[in-house]
PDB file of C-alpha atoms and ligand atoms in Angstrom:
ATOM      1  CA  MET A   1     -11.873  16.010  10.457  1.00  0.00           C
ATOM      2  CA  GLN A   2     -11.631  15.285   7.602  1.00  0.00           C
ATOM      3  CA  VAL A   3      -7.145  13.384   6.608  1.00  0.00           C
ATOM      4  CA  THR A   4      -5.746  14.928   3.874  1.00  0.00           C
ATOM      5  CA  PHE A   5      -3.243  13.160   1.867  1.00  0.00           C
ATOM      6  CA  GLN A   6      -0.963  16.116   2.719  1.00  0.00           C
ATOM      7  CA  ASP A   7      -1.250  15.568   5.770  1.00  0.00           C
ATOM      8  CA  ILE A   8      -0.409  11.779   5.528  1.00  0.00           C
ATOM      9  CA  LYS A   9       2.230  13.116   4.027  1.00  0.00           C
ATOM     10  CA  LYS A  10       3.458  14.684   7.260  1.00  0.00           C
ATOM     11  CA  THR A  11       2.858  12.189   9.038  1.00  0.00           C
ATOM     12  CA  GLY A  12       2.467   9.020   8.006  1.00  0.00           C
ATOM     13  CA  ILE A  13      -0.333   6.739   7.743  1.00  0.00           C
ATOM     14  CA  ASN A  14       0.410   6.552  12.384  1.00  0.00           C
ATOM     15  CA  ASN A  15       3.739   7.439  11.357  1.00  0.00           C
ATOM     16  CA  LYS A  16       4.666   4.392   9.034  1.00  0.00           C
ATOM     17  CA  PRO A  17       4.931   4.687   5.095  1.00  0.00           C
ATOM     18  CA  ILE A  18       2.369   4.036   2.467  1.00  0.00           C
ATOM     19  CA  ALA A  19       2.206   0.493   2.300  1.00  0.00           C
ATOM     20  CA  CYS A  20       0.261  -0.175  -0.790  1.00  0.00           C
ATOM     21  CA  ILE A  21       0.259  -3.505  -3.651  1.00  0.00           C
ATOM     22  CA  THR A  22      -2.315  -4.660  -6.114  1.00  0.00           C
ATOM     23  CA  ALA A  23      -4.970  -7.224  -6.987  1.00  0.00           C
ATOM     24  CA  TYR A  24      -6.776  -7.974  -9.610  1.00  0.00           C
ATOM     25  CA  THR A  25      -9.419 -10.609  -7.998  1.00  0.00           C
ATOM     26  CA  ALA A  26     -11.713 -10.592  -5.071  1.00  0.00           C
ATOM     27  CA  PRO A  27      -9.738 -13.657  -3.408  1.00  0.00           C
ATOM     28  CA  MET A  28      -6.661 -12.308  -3.024  1.00  0.00           C
ATOM     29  CA  ALA A  29      -8.327  -7.929  -2.401  1.00  0.00           C
ATOM     30  CA  GLN A  30      -8.823 -10.445   0.778  1.00  0.00           C
ATOM     31  CA  ILE A  31      -6.066 -11.360   1.841  1.00  0.00           C
ATOM     32  CA  ALA A  32      -4.163  -7.925   1.172  1.00  0.00           C
ATOM     33  CA  ASP A  33      -7.917  -5.306   2.912  1.00  0.00           C
ATOM     34  CA  PRO A  34      -6.926  -5.581   6.313  1.00  0.00           C
ATOM     35  CA  LEU A  35      -3.781  -5.308   5.613  1.00  0.00           C
ATOM     36  CA  VAL A  36      -2.604  -2.604   3.293  1.00  0.00           C
ATOM     37  CA  ASP A  37      -3.758   1.354   3.113  1.00  0.00           C
ATOM     38  CA  ILE A  38      -3.824   1.370  -0.790  1.00  0.00           C
ATOM     39  CA  ILE A  39      -4.653  -1.998  -3.376  1.00  0.00           C
ATOM     40  CA  LEU A  40      -4.327  -1.120  -6.196  1.00  0.00           C
ATOM     41  CA  VAL A  41      -5.629  -2.441  -9.725  1.00  0.00           C
ATOM     42  CA  GLY A  42      -2.592  -1.759 -11.798  1.00  0.00           C
ATOM     43  CA  ASP A  43      -2.026  -2.667 -15.880  1.00  0.00           C
ATOM     44  CA  SER A  44      -0.106  -5.244 -15.165  1.00  0.00           C
ATOM     45  CA  LEU A  45      -2.704  -7.765 -14.522  1.00  0.00           C
ATOM     46  CA  GLY A  46      -1.805  -7.677 -18.470  1.00  0.00           C
ATOM     47  CA  MET A  47       1.114  -9.621 -17.973  1.00  0.00           C
ATOM     48  CA  THR A  48       0.308 -10.766 -14.424  1.00  0.00           C
ATOM     49  CA  ILE A  49      -3.586 -12.402 -15.191  1.00  0.00           C
ATOM     50  CA  TYR A  50      -3.761 -12.740 -18.821  1.00  0.00           C
ATOM     51  CA  GLY A  51      -0.012 -13.341 -19.314  1.00  0.00           C
ATOM     52  CA  PHE A  52       0.693 -11.042 -22.309  1.00  0.00           C
ATOM     53  CA  ASP A  53       4.229  -9.228 -22.651  1.00  0.00           C
ATOM     54  CA  SER A  54       3.128  -5.563 -21.681  1.00  0.00           C
ATOM     55  CA  THR A  55       0.204  -4.044 -20.398  1.00  0.00           C
ATOM     56  CA  ILE A  56      -0.906  -2.236 -24.047  1.00  0.00           C
ATOM     57  CA  PRO A  57      -3.418  -5.053 -24.575  1.00  0.00           C
ATOM     58  CA  VAL A  58      -5.152  -3.867 -22.299  1.00  0.00           C
ATOM     59  CA  THR A  59      -8.822  -2.045 -22.336  1.00  0.00           C
ATOM     60  CA  ILE A  60     -10.906  -1.077 -19.621  1.00  0.00           C
ATOM     61  CA  ASP A  61     -13.599  -3.447 -19.858  1.00  0.00           C
ATOM     62  CA  MET A  62     -10.367  -5.652 -18.326  1.00  0.00           C
ATOM     63  CA  MET A  63      -9.699  -2.976 -15.369  1.00  0.00           C
ATOM     64  CA  ILE A  64     -13.052  -2.329 -14.989  1.00  0.00           C
ATOM     65  CA  ALA A  65     -13.907  -6.050 -14.599  1.00  0.00           C
ATOM     66  CA  HIS A  66     -11.069  -6.726 -12.187  1.00  0.00           C
ATOM     67  CA  GLY A  67     -11.760  -3.446 -10.371  1.00  0.00           C
ATOM     68  CA  GLU A  68     -15.429  -4.491  -9.888  1.00  0.00           C
ATOM     69  CA  ALA A  69     -14.214  -7.663  -7.760  1.00  0.00           C
ATOM     70  CA  VAL A  70     -11.067  -6.329  -5.961  1.00  0.00           C
ATOM     71  CA  VAL A  71     -13.922  -3.136  -4.572  1.00  0.00           C
ATOM     72  CA  ARG A  72     -16.745  -5.853  -4.029  1.00  0.00           C
ATOM     73  CA  TYR A  73     -13.580  -7.710  -1.287  1.00  0.00           C
ATOM     74  CA  ALA A  74     -12.340  -4.929   0.516  1.00  0.00           C
ATOM     75  CA  LYS A  75     -13.558  -3.468   3.331  1.00  0.00           C
ATOM     76  CA  HIS A  76     -10.653  -1.256   4.925  1.00  0.00           C
ATOM     77  CA  ALA A  77      -8.265  -0.291   2.022  1.00  0.00           C
ATOM     78  CA  MET A  78      -8.281   2.870  -0.993  1.00  0.00           C
ATOM     79  CA  VAL A  79      -8.115   1.216  -4.212  1.00  0.00           C
ATOM     80  CA  VAL A  80      -7.295   3.445  -7.134  1.00  0.00           C
ATOM     81  CA  VAL A  81      -8.011   1.210 -10.817  1.00  0.00           C
ATOM     82  CA  ASP A  82      -5.441   2.040 -13.806  1.00  0.00           C
ATOM     83  CA  MET A  83      -6.765   3.573 -16.360  1.00  0.00           C
ATOM     84  CA  SER A  84      -5.163   1.482 -19.667  1.00  0.00           C
ATOM     85  CA  TYR A  85      -3.504   2.542 -22.516  1.00  0.00           C
ATOM     86  CA  ASN A  86      -5.867   5.111 -25.715  1.00  0.00           C
ATOM     87  CA  THR A  87      -8.403   5.812 -22.924  1.00  0.00           C
ATOM     88  CA  TYR A  88      -7.155   8.978 -21.720  1.00  0.00           C
ATOM     89  CA  GLU A  89      -3.925  10.000 -23.988  1.00  0.00           C
ATOM     90  CA  HIS A  90      -5.793  11.558 -26.630  1.00  0.00           C
ATOM     91  CA  SER A  91      -7.894  13.863 -24.614  1.00  0.00           C
ATOM     92  CA  LYS A  92      -8.930  15.469 -21.390  1.00  0.00           C
ATOM     93  CA  GLU A  93     -12.882  14.902 -22.652  1.00  0.00           C
ATOM     94  CA  GLN A  94     -11.507  11.048 -23.747  1.00  0.00           C
ATOM     95  CA  ALA A  95      -9.518  10.904 -20.556  1.00  0.00           C
ATOM     96  CA  LEU A  96     -12.863  12.183 -18.583  1.00  0.00           C
ATOM     97  CA  GLU A  97     -15.499  10.180 -19.921  1.00  0.00           C
ATOM     98  CA  ASN A  98     -12.996   6.725 -19.098  1.00  0.00           C
ATOM     99  CA  ALA A  99     -12.058   7.941 -16.145  1.00  0.00           C
ATOM    100  CA  LYS A 100     -16.598   8.632 -14.591  1.00  0.00           C
ATOM    101  CA  LYS A 101     -16.849   4.630 -16.361  1.00  0.00           C
ATOM    102  CA  ILE A 102     -14.384   3.137 -14.336  1.00  0.00           C
ATOM    103  CA  MET A 103     -15.421   5.368 -11.203  1.00  0.00           C
ATOM    104  CA  GLU A 104     -18.954   4.480 -11.584  1.00  0.00           C
ATOM    105  CA  LYS A 105     -18.541   0.514 -12.718  1.00  0.00           C
ATOM    106  CA  THR A 106     -15.895  -0.333  -9.654  1.00  0.00           C
ATOM    107  CA  LYS A 107     -16.423   2.532  -7.396  1.00  0.00           C
ATOM    108  CA  CYS A 108     -13.047   2.456  -6.541  1.00  0.00           C
ATOM    109  CA  ALA A 109     -11.974   5.959  -5.173  1.00  0.00           C
ATOM    110  CA  ALA A 110      -9.371   7.371  -8.197  1.00  0.00           C
ATOM    111  CA  VAL A 111      -8.336   6.292 -11.532  1.00  0.00           C
ATOM    112  CA  LYS A 112      -4.049   6.319 -11.877  1.00  0.00           C
ATOM    113  CA  LEU A 113      -2.777   7.241 -15.138  1.00  0.00           C
ATOM    114  CA  GLU A 114       0.543   7.873 -16.184  1.00  0.00           C
ATOM    115  CA  GLY A 115       2.660  10.479 -17.938  1.00  0.00           C
ATOM    116  CA  GLY A 116       4.377  14.653 -16.174  1.00  0.00           C
ATOM    117  CA  VAL A 117       4.164  17.252 -17.996  1.00  0.00           C
ATOM    118  CA  GLU A 118       2.287  16.207 -20.888  1.00  0.00           C
ATOM    119  CA  LEU A 119      -0.329  14.773 -18.906  1.00  0.00           C
ATOM    120  CA  ALA A 120      -1.220  17.616 -15.941  1.00  0.00           C
ATOM    121  CA  GLY A 121      -3.482  19.528 -18.047  1.00  0.00           C
ATOM    122  CA  THR A 122      -5.856  16.085 -18.197  1.00  0.00           C
ATOM    123  CA  ILE A 123      -5.133  14.893 -14.547  1.00  0.00           C
ATOM    124  CA  LYS A 124      -6.340  18.867 -14.046  1.00  0.00           C
ATOM    125  CA  TYR A 125      -9.838  18.253 -16.471  1.00  0.00           C
ATOM    126  CA  LEU A 126     -10.252  14.783 -13.988  1.00  0.00           C
ATOM    127  CA  VAL A 127     -10.065  16.697 -10.973  1.00  0.00           C
ATOM    128  CA  ASP A 128     -11.672  20.343 -11.337  1.00  0.00           C
ATOM    129  CA  ASN A 129     -14.576  17.273 -12.725  1.00  0.00           C
ATOM    130  CA  GLY A 130     -14.729  15.862  -9.081  1.00  0.00           C
ATOM    131  CA  ILE A 131     -12.394  12.550 -10.124  1.00  0.00           C
ATOM    132  CA  PRO A 132      -9.526  12.116  -6.736  1.00  0.00           C
ATOM    133  CA  VAL A 133      -6.276  10.715  -9.822  1.00  0.00           C
ATOM    134  CA  MET A 134      -2.950   9.284  -8.433  1.00  0.00           C
ATOM    135  CA  GLY A 135       0.138  10.734 -10.900  1.00  0.00           C
ATOM    136  CA  HIS A 136       2.413   8.118 -12.547  1.00  0.00           C
ATOM    137  CA  ILE A 137       6.106   8.995 -12.893  1.00  0.00           C
ATOM    138  CA  GLY A 138       9.336   8.025 -14.004  1.00  0.00           C
ATOM    139  CA  LEU A 139       9.498   4.700 -15.520  1.00  0.00           C
ATOM    140  CA  LEU A 140       6.067   4.653 -18.380  1.00  0.00           C
ATOM    141  CA  PRO A 141       5.146   0.604 -19.124  1.00  0.00           C
ATOM    142  CA  GLN A 142       2.693   1.602 -20.959  1.00  0.00           C
ATOM    143  CA  SER A 143       5.715   3.732 -22.910  1.00  0.00           C
ATOM    144  CA  VAL A 144       8.204   1.519 -23.166  1.00  0.00           C
ATOM    145  CA  GLU A 145       8.945   1.015 -26.266  1.00  0.00           C
ATOM    146  CA  LYS A 146       8.969   5.563 -26.556  1.00  0.00           C
ATOM    147  CA  MET A 147      11.322   4.979 -23.673  1.00  0.00           C
ATOM    148  CA  GLY A 148      13.775   2.481 -25.278  1.00  0.00           C
ATOM    149  CA  GLY A 149      12.952  -0.074 -23.044  1.00  0.00           C
ATOM    150  CA  TYR A 150      12.700  -0.413 -19.202  1.00  0.00           C
ATOM    151  CA  LYS A 151      15.329   1.934 -18.354  1.00  0.00           C
ATOM    152  CA  ILE A 152      16.480   3.298 -14.853  1.00  0.00           C
ATOM    153  CA  GLN A 153      14.896   6.820 -15.239  1.00  0.00           C
ATOM    154  CA  GLY A 154      17.157  10.345 -13.728  1.00  0.00           C
ATOM    155  CA  ARG A 155      20.781   8.494 -14.337  1.00  0.00           C
ATOM    156  CA  ASN A 156      21.774  12.244 -15.989  1.00  0.00           C
ATOM    157  CA  ASP A 157      20.902  15.900 -15.583  1.00  0.00           C
ATOM    158  CA  GLU A 158      18.532  16.216 -18.268  1.00  0.00           C
ATOM    159  CA  GLY A 159      16.682  13.050 -17.174  1.00  0.00           C
ATOM    160  CA  ALA A 160      16.848  14.028 -12.712  1.00  0.00           C
ATOM    161  CA  LYS A 161      15.601  17.168 -14.189  1.00  0.00           C
ATOM    162  CA  LYS A 162      12.402  15.650 -16.232  1.00  0.00           C
ATOM    163  CA  VAL A 163      11.179  13.810 -12.991  1.00  0.00           C
ATOM    164  CA  MET A 164      11.483  15.623 -11.057  1.00  0.00           C
ATOM    165  CA  ASN A 165       9.054  18.688 -13.522  1.00  0.00           C
ATOM    166  CA  ASP A 166       7.501  15.199 -14.538  1.00  0.00           C
ATOM    167  CA  ALA A 167       6.336  15.331 -10.286  1.00  0.00           C
ATOM    168  CA  LEU A 168       5.898  18.993 -10.162  1.00  0.00           C
ATOM    169  CA  ALA A 169       3.357  19.367 -12.807  1.00  0.00           C
ATOM    170  CA  VAL A 170       1.351  16.077 -11.699  1.00  0.00           C
ATOM    171  CA  GLU A 171       0.976  17.420  -8.370  1.00  0.00           C
ATOM    172  CA  LYS A 172       0.303  21.742  -9.052  1.00  0.00           C
ATOM    173  CA  ALA A 173      -2.666  19.706 -11.589  1.00  0.00           C
ATOM    174  CA  GLY A 174      -3.794  17.748  -8.102  1.00  0.00           C
ATOM    175  CA  ALA A 175      -2.694  14.432  -8.161  1.00  0.00           C
ATOM    176  CA  PHE A 176      -3.364  13.095  -4.834  1.00  0.00           C
ATOM    177  CA  SER A 177      -0.602  11.150  -5.140  1.00  0.00           C
ATOM    178  CA  ILE A 178       2.458  10.431  -7.252  1.00  0.00           C
ATOM    179  CA  VAL A 179       4.230   6.819  -8.085  1.00  0.00           C
ATOM    180  CA  ILE A 180       7.980   6.811  -8.603  1.00  0.00           C
ATOM    181  CA  GLU A 181       8.685   3.947 -10.858  1.00  0.00           C
ATOM    182  CA  GLY A 182      11.878   2.650 -11.792  1.00  0.00           C
ATOM    183  CA  THR A 183      13.986   5.963 -10.696  1.00  0.00           C
ATOM    184  CA  ILE A 184      17.123   6.718  -8.722  1.00  0.00           C
ATOM    185  CA  GLU A 185      17.424   6.971  -5.150  1.00  0.00           C
ATOM    186  CA  PRO A 186      19.130  10.587  -5.280  1.00  0.00           C
ATOM    187  CA  VAL A 187      16.178  11.825  -8.057  1.00  0.00           C
ATOM    188  CA  ALA A 188      13.766   9.894  -6.400  1.00  0.00           C
ATOM    189  CA  ARG A 189      14.531  11.831  -3.162  1.00  0.00           C
ATOM    190  CA  ASP A 190      14.189  15.317  -3.610  1.00  0.00           C
ATOM    191  CA  ILE A 191      10.713  14.838  -4.918  1.00  0.00           C
ATOM    192  CA  THR A 192       9.512  13.572  -2.251  1.00  0.00           C
ATOM    193  CA  ASN A 193      11.236  16.571   0.178  1.00  0.00           C
ATOM    194  CA  ALA A 194      10.456  18.592  -3.196  1.00  0.00           C
ATOM    195  CA  LEU A 195       6.148  17.620  -2.735  1.00  0.00           C
ATOM    196  CA  LYS A 196       3.399  18.690  -1.082  1.00  0.00           C
ATOM    197  CA  ILE A 197       1.365  15.002  -1.620  1.00  0.00           C
ATOM    198  CA  PRO A 198       3.135  11.502  -1.112  1.00  0.00           C
ATOM    199  CA  THR A 199       4.829  10.495  -3.282  1.00  0.00           C
ATOM    200  CA  ILE A 200       4.998   5.754  -2.934  1.00  0.00           C
ATOM    201  CA  GLY A 201       7.615   3.964  -4.265  1.00  0.00           C
ATOM    202  CA  ILE A 202       8.378   1.241  -7.087  1.00  0.00           C
ATOM    203  CA  GLY A 203      11.991   1.386  -7.764  1.00  0.00           C
ATOM    204  CA  ALA A 204      12.441   4.414  -6.754  1.00  0.00           C
ATOM    205  CA  SER A 205      14.352   4.408  -2.825  1.00  0.00           C
ATOM    206  CA  PRO A 206      12.841   4.068   0.548  1.00  0.00           C
ATOM    207  CA  ALA A 207      13.378   7.859   0.560  1.00  0.00           C
ATOM    208  CA  CYS A 208       9.431   7.983  -0.908  1.00  0.00           C
ATOM    209  CA  ASP A 209       6.897   7.689   1.026  1.00  0.00           C
ATOM    210  CA  GLY A 210       5.156   4.741   0.108  1.00  0.00           C
ATOM    211  CA  GLN A 211       5.511   1.692  -1.351  1.00  0.00           C
ATOM    212  CA  ILE A 212       4.267  -0.263  -3.645  1.00  0.00           C
ATOM    213  CA  LEU A 213       4.701  -3.430  -5.166  1.00  0.00           C
ATOM    214  CA  VAL A 214       3.189  -6.062  -8.139  1.00  0.00           C
ATOM    215  CA  LEU A 215       0.868  -8.527  -5.345  1.00  0.00           C
ATOM    216  CA  ASP A 216       2.345 -11.988  -7.900  1.00  0.00           C
ATOM    217  CA  ASP A 217       5.890 -10.460  -7.452  1.00  0.00           C
ATOM    218  CA  VAL A 218       5.304 -10.140  -3.719  1.00  0.00           C
ATOM    219  CA  ILE A 219       4.570 -14.829  -3.851  1.00  0.00           C
ATOM    220  CA  GLY A 220       5.706 -15.977  -6.756  1.00  0.00           C
ATOM    221  CA  THR A 221       3.276 -16.694  -8.736  1.00  0.00           C
ATOM    222  CA  PHE A 222       4.999 -14.227 -11.819  1.00  0.00           C
ATOM    223  CA  THR A 223       7.450 -15.243 -12.768  1.00  0.00           C
ATOM    224  CA  ALA A 224       8.234 -14.399 -16.543  1.00  0.00           C
ATOM    225  CA  PHE A 225      10.678 -12.065 -15.293  1.00  0.00           C
ATOM    226  CA  SER A 226      12.350 -10.356 -12.445  1.00  0.00           C
ATOM    227  CA  PRO A 227      12.599  -6.804 -11.666  1.00  0.00           C
ATOM    228  CA  LYS A 228      15.645  -5.566  -9.398  1.00  0.00           C
ATOM    229  CA  PHE A 229      13.813  -4.074  -7.355  1.00  0.00           C
ATOM    230  CA  SER A 230      10.890  -5.926  -7.100  1.00  0.00           C
ATOM    231  CA  LYS A 231      11.045  -8.492  -3.864  1.00  0.00           C
ATOM    232  CA  ARG A 232       9.748 -12.344  -4.062  1.00  0.00           C
ATOM    233  CA  PHE A 233       7.850 -12.412   0.263  1.00  0.00           C
ATOM    234  CA  CYS A 234       7.280 -16.278  -0.809  1.00  0.00           C
ATOM    235  CA  ASP A 235       7.441 -18.226  -3.354  1.00  0.00           C
ATOM    236  CA  VAL A 236       3.657 -19.786  -3.670  1.00  0.00           C
ATOM    237  CA  LYS A 237       4.435 -21.768  -6.874  1.00  0.00           C
ATOM    238  CA  PRO A 238       5.948 -25.593  -4.985  1.00  0.00           C
ATOM    239  CA  ILE A 239       3.120 -25.427  -2.735  1.00  0.00           C
ATOM    240  CA  ILE A 240       0.049 -24.946  -5.802  1.00  0.00           C
ATOM    241  CA  ASN A 241       2.233 -27.619  -7.829  1.00  0.00           C
ATOM    242  CA  ALA A 242       2.056 -29.955  -5.090  1.00  0.00           C
ATOM    243  CA  ALA A 243      -1.932 -30.039  -4.113  1.00  0.00           C
ATOM    244  CA  ILE A 244      -2.386 -29.561  -7.900  1.00  0.00           C
ATOM    245  CA  ALA A 245       0.027 -33.062  -8.560  1.00  0.00           C
ATOM    246  CA  GLN A 246      -1.908 -34.883  -4.865  1.00  0.00           C
ATOM    247  CA  TYR A 247      -5.386 -34.494  -6.327  1.00  0.00           C
ATOM    248  CA  ALA A 248      -4.588 -35.350 -10.036  1.00  0.00           C
ATOM    249  CA  ALA A 249      -2.533 -38.314  -8.700  1.00  0.00           C
ATOM    250  CA  ASP A 250      -5.951 -38.697  -6.382  1.00  0.00           C
ATOM    251  CA  VAL A 251      -7.939 -38.449  -9.266  1.00  0.00           C
ATOM    252  CA  LYS A 252      -5.767 -41.569 -10.736  1.00  0.00           C
ATOM    253  CA  ALA A 253      -6.290 -43.188  -8.778  1.00  0.00           C
ATOM    254  CA  ARG A 254      -9.715 -43.433  -6.994  1.00  0.00           C
ATOM    255  CA  VAL A 255      -8.939 -42.100  -3.793  1.00  0.00           C
ATOM    256  CA  PHE A 256     -10.927 -38.495  -4.795  1.00  0.00           C
ATOM    257  CA  PRO A 257     -13.595 -38.590  -5.103  1.00  0.00           C
ATOM    258  CA  SER A 258     -14.198 -40.951  -1.692  1.00  0.00           C
ATOM    259  CA  GLU A 259     -17.410 -41.393   0.367  1.00  0.00           C
ATOM    260  CA  ASP A 260     -17.324 -38.445   2.247  1.00  0.00           C
ATOM    261  CA  ASN A 261     -17.184 -35.809  -1.182  1.00  0.00           C
ATOM    262  CA  CYS A 262     -20.393 -38.117  -2.506  1.00  0.00           C
ATOM    263  CA  PHE A 263     -24.155 -37.867  -2.056  1.00  0.00           C
ATOM    264  CA  TYR A 264     -26.184 -40.261  -1.047  1.00  0.00           C
ATOM    265  CA  PRO A 265     -30.099 -41.650  -1.818  1.00  0.00           C
ATOM    266  CA  LYS A 266     -31.443 -39.991   2.210  1.00  0.00           C
TER     267      LYS A 266
HETATM  268  O1  KIV B   1      -0.422  -1.414 -13.221  1.00  0.00           O
HETATM  269  C1  KIV B   1       0.675  -2.004 -12.041  1.00  0.00           C
HETATM  270  O2  KIV B   1       0.990  -2.462 -11.394  1.00  0.00           O
HETATM  271  C2  KIV B   1       1.591  -0.529 -11.442  1.00  0.00           C
HETATM  272  C3  KIV B   1       2.225  -0.582 -10.843  1.00  0.00           C
HETATM  273  C4  KIV B   1       3.574  -1.170 -10.584  1.00  0.00           C
HETATM  274  C5  KIV B   1       2.060   0.164  -9.967  1.00  0.00           C
HETATM  275  O3  KIV B   1       1.246   0.552 -12.264  1.00  0.00           O
END
């Protein structure tokens, strides 16, 4: 019997919330794969990998290259790839063409796109054409300018109603799961209770059916800014720093390479 995401909504994964994390490269996918349920190749790679100050400059070719690398090493977790800015908003046909391209080239399990009511028709079109879709509502990084900055959503009645309507529309359109980002706890809780599909929160409280964080926030490699909803579980920067400093010092002192690292005539 096939387990659906609606079953997972009721039971969790082994009665526990769904654990998701982003990864963008093969080595990080290899580490994360046995530990989490879903790996998202997020367009946050624009900031964490490419050094842009938003996700807007990210291209579909970047998403495909990183999606391919992650899928190559993910043997257990479900891999979802983000549709980057300007690849799905203009028409449902544009969205389908690009979603197919991402799925075919990367062999990922699903795509994710940002938006609610206004994108429901597009999501339905993708799902009707065999593309599994993860929705993304609440704070939408690709629309931060339109939203007036990185603002927590659902703080007043109108805002709360909007996020709820977005969630209901995305579910009705056929998404198998929804990321709720940067949304106040009571609204995320109401949405989670109202939906039949699992909600994955990032800054949306433990009321969600699962959680997602950006890998570089978790390990301390992205420090340009650190949202309140994120948490650094370790800080690998000083370890990497010490290793590179020691390497450079050994080169300058002619300690590296040593005899062990050299080749000689047999
Ligand atoms: O791009 C990303 O990493 C995301 C997560 C923040 C959910 O969309």
